[in-house]
Tab-separated table of C-alpha atoms and ligand atoms in Angstrom:
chain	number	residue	atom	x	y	z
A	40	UNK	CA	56.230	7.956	11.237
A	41	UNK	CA	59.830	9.413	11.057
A	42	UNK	CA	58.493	12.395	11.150
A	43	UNK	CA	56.732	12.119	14.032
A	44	UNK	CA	59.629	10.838	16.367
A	45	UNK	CA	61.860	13.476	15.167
A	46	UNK	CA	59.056	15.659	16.313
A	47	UNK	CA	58.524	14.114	19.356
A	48	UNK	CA	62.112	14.364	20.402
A	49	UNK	CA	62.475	17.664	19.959
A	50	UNK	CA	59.373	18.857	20.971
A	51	UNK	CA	60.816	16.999	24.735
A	52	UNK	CA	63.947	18.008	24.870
A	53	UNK	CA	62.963	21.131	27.401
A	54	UNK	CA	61.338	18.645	29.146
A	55	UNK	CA	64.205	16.719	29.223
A	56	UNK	CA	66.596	18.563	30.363
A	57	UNK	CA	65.763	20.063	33.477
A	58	UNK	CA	65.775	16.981	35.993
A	59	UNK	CA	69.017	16.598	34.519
A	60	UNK	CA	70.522	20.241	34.771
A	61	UNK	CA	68.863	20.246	38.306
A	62	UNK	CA	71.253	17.417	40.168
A	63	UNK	CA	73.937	19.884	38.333
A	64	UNK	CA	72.638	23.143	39.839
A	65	UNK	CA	70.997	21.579	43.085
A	66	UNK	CA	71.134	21.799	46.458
A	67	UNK	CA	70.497	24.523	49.639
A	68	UNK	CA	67.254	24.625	50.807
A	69	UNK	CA	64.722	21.602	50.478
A	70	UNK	CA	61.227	22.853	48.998
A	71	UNK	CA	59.892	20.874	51.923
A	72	UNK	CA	61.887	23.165	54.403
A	73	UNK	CA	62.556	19.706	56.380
A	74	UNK	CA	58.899	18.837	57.239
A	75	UNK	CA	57.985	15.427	58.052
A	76	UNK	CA	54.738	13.770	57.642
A	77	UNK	CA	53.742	10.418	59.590
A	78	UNK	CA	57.228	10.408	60.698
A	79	UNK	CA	59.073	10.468	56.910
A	80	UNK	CA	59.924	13.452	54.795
A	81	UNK	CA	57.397	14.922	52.796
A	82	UNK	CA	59.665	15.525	49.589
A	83	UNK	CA	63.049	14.641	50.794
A	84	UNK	CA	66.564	16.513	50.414
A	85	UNK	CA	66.884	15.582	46.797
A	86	UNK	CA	64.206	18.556	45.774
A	87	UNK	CA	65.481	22.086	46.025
A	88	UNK	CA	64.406	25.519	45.195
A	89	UNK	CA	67.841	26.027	43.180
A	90	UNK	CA	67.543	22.876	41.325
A	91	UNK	CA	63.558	23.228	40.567
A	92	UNK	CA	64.144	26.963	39.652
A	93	UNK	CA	67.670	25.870	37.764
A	94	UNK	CA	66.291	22.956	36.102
A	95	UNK	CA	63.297	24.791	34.543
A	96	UNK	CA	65.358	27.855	33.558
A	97	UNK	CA	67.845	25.225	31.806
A	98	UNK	CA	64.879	23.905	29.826
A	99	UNK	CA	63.196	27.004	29.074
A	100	UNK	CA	66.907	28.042	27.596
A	101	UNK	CA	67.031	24.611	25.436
A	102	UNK	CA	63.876	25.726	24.454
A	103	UNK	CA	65.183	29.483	22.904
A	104	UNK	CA	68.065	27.662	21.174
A	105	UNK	CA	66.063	25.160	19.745
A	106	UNK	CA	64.224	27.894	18.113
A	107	UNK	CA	66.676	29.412	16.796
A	108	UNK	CA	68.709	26.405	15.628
A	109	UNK	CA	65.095	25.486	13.777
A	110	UNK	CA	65.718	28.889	11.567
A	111	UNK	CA	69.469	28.306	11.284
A	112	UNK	CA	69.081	24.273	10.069
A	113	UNK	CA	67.129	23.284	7.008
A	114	UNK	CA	64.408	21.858	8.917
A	115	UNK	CA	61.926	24.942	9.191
A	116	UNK	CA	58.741	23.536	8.886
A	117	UNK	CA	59.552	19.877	10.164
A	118	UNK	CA	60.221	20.940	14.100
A	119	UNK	CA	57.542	23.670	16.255
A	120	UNK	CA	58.872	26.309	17.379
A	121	UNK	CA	58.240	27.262	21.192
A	122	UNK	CA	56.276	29.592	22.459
A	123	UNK	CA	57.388	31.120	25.764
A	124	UNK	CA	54.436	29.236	28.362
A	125	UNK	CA	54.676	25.592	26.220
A	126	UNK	CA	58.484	26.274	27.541
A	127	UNK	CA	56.984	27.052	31.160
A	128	UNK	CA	54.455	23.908	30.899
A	129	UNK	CA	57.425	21.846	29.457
A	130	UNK	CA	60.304	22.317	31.456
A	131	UNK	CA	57.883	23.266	35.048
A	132	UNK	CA	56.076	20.112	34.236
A	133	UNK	CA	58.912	18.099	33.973
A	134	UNK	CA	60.261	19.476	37.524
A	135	UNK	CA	56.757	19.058	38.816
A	136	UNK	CA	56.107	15.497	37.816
A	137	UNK	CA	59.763	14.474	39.374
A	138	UNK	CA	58.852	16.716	42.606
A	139	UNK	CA	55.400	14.511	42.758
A	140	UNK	CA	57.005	11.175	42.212
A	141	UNK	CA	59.106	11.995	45.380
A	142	UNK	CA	56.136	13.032	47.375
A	143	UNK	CA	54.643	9.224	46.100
A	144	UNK	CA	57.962	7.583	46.879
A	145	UNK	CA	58.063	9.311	50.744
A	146	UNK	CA	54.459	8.040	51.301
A	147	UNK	CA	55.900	4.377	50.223
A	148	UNK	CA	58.575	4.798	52.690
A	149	UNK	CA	60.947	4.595	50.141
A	150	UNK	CA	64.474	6.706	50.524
A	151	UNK	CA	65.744	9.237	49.086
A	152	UNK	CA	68.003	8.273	45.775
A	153	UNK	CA	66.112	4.731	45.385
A	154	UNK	CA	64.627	3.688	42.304
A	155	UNK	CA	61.497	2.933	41.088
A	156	UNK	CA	60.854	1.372	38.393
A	157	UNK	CA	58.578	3.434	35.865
A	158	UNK	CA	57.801	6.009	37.765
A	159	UNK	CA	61.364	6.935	37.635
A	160	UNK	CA	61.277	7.159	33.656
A	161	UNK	CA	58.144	9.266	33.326
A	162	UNK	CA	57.476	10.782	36.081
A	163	UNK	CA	58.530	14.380	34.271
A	164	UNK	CA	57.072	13.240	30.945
A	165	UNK	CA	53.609	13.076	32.773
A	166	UNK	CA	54.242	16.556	34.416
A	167	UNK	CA	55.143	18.052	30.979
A	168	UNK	CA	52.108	16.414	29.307
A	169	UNK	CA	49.849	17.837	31.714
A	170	UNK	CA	51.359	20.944	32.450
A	171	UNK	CA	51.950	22.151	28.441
A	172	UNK	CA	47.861	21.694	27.480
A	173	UNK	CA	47.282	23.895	30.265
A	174	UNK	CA	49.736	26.779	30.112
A	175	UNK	CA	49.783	26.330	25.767
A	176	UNK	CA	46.870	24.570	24.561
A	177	UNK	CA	46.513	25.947	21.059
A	178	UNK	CA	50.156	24.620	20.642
A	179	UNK	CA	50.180	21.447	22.548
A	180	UNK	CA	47.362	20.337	20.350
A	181	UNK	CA	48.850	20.978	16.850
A	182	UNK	CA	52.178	19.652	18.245
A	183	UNK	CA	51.265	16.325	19.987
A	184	UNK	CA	49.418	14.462	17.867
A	185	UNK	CA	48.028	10.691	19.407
A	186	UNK	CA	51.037	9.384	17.701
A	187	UNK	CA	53.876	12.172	18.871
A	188	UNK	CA	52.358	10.919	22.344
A	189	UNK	CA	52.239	7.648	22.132
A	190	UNK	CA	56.015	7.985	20.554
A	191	UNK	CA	57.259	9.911	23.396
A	192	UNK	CA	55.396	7.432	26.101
A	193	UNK	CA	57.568	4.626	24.316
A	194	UNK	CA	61.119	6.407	23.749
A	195	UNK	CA	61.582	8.359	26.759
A	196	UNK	CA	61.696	5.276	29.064
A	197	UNK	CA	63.984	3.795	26.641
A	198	UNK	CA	66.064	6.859	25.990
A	199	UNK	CA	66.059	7.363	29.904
A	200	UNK	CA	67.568	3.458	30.306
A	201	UNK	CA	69.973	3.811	27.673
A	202	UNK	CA	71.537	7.207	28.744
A	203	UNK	CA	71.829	5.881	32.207
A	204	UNK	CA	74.070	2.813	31.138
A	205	UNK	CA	76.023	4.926	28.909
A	206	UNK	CA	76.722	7.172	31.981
A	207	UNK	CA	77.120	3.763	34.206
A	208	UNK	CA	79.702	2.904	31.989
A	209	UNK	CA	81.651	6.653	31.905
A	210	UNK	CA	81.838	5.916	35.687
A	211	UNK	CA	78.882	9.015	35.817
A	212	UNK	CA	76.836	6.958	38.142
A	213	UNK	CA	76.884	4.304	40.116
A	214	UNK	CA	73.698	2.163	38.974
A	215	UNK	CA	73.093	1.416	35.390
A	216	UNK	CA	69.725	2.425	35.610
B	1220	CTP	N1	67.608	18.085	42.452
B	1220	CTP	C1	67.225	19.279	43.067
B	1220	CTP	N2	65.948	19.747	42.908
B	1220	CTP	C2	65.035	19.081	42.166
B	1220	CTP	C3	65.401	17.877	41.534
B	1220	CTP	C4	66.702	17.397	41.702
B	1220	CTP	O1	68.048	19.905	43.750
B	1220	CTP	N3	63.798	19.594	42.027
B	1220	CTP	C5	69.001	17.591	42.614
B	1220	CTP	C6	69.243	17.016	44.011
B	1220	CTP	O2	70.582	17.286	44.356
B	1220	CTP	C7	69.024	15.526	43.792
B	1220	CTP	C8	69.597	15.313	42.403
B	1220	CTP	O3	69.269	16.524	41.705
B	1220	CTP	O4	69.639	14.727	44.762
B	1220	CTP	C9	69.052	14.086	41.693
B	1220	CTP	O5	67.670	14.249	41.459
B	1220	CTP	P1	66.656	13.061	41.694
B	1220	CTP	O6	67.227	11.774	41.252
B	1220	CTP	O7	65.356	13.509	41.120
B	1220	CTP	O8	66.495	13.094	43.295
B	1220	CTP	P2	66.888	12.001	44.394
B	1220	CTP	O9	68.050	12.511	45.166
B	1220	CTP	O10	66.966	10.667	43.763
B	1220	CTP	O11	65.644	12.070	45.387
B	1220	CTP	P3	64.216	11.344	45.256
B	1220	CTP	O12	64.374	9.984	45.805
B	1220	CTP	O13	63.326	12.213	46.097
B	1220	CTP	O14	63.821	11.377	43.823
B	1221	MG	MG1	66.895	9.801	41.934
């Protein structure tokens, strides 16, 4: 069981850190170039080509390090090591699950920047767990295991919640959530 979440963590992490790199590195052009469907935006201002193409370069990168910090550390054999397209699947999923929750939250009229409520905290861990069995299957397979999904459908939301109040209470953001 230990095992697994320590697997499951780091097997996320380049899906973890793109939508987070990408309000870093964001902003120019909207992917959506400004189109409007039934009168509201059809992704919104908040999705860019820099911070889609940033934020899965960032996790891709996490992904390289975390290979080689798996040969440096004693903990060869505990962790996977990445493959170059279960990088792709991870980190392009996670942009591509967060780029579809916006499309969702334009068609429920809601704006840009608001919150919702589980979709918010795994949207990207969708994209990334349909995206890596694609691109990596062979790896995806022997890494996720039922249990290293169900662990990271569990932690991530939680993870996701706790980060955000740490960062509430840094003065980071301005919603605890
Ligand atoms: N961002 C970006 N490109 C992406 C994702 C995020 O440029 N593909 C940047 C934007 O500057 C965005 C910020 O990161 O405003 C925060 O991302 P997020 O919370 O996902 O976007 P929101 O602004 O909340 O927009 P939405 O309501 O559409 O999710
Ligand atoms: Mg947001």
């Amino acid at each position: 069981m230990f095992e697994s979440v320590i697997v499951a963590l780091w097997a996320m992490l380049p899906a973890y850190v793109p939508n987070n790199a990408a309000v870093v590195v964001g902003g120019g052009r909207p992917i959506d170039g400004g189109h409007t469907v039934g009168g509201r935006r059809l992704l919104g201002d908040g999705k860019t080509w820099q911070g889609t193409v940033g934020g899965t370069l960032s996790g891709i990168l996490t992904g390289v390090l975390l290979n080689l910090l798996a040969v440096v550390l004693p903990i060869d054999g505990l962790v996977p090591t990445f493959p170059l397209l279960a990088l792709l699947g991870l980190a392009g999923g996670a942009m591509g699950g967060d780029i579809g929750a916006s499309l969702v939250k334009r068609r429920l009229n809601r704006e840009r920047g608001s919150p919702v409520p589980g979709l918010d905290q795994l949207d990207f861990v969708v994209g990334a767990l349909i995206c890596t069995p694609i691109l990596a299957p062979g790896w995806f397979f022997d890494t996720f295991s039922p249990l290293v999904i169900l662990i990271v459908l569990v932690i991530t939301p939680l993870l996701h919640l706790g980060l955000n109040v740490v960062a509430f209470h840094l003065g980071l953001k301005n919603e605890p959530y």
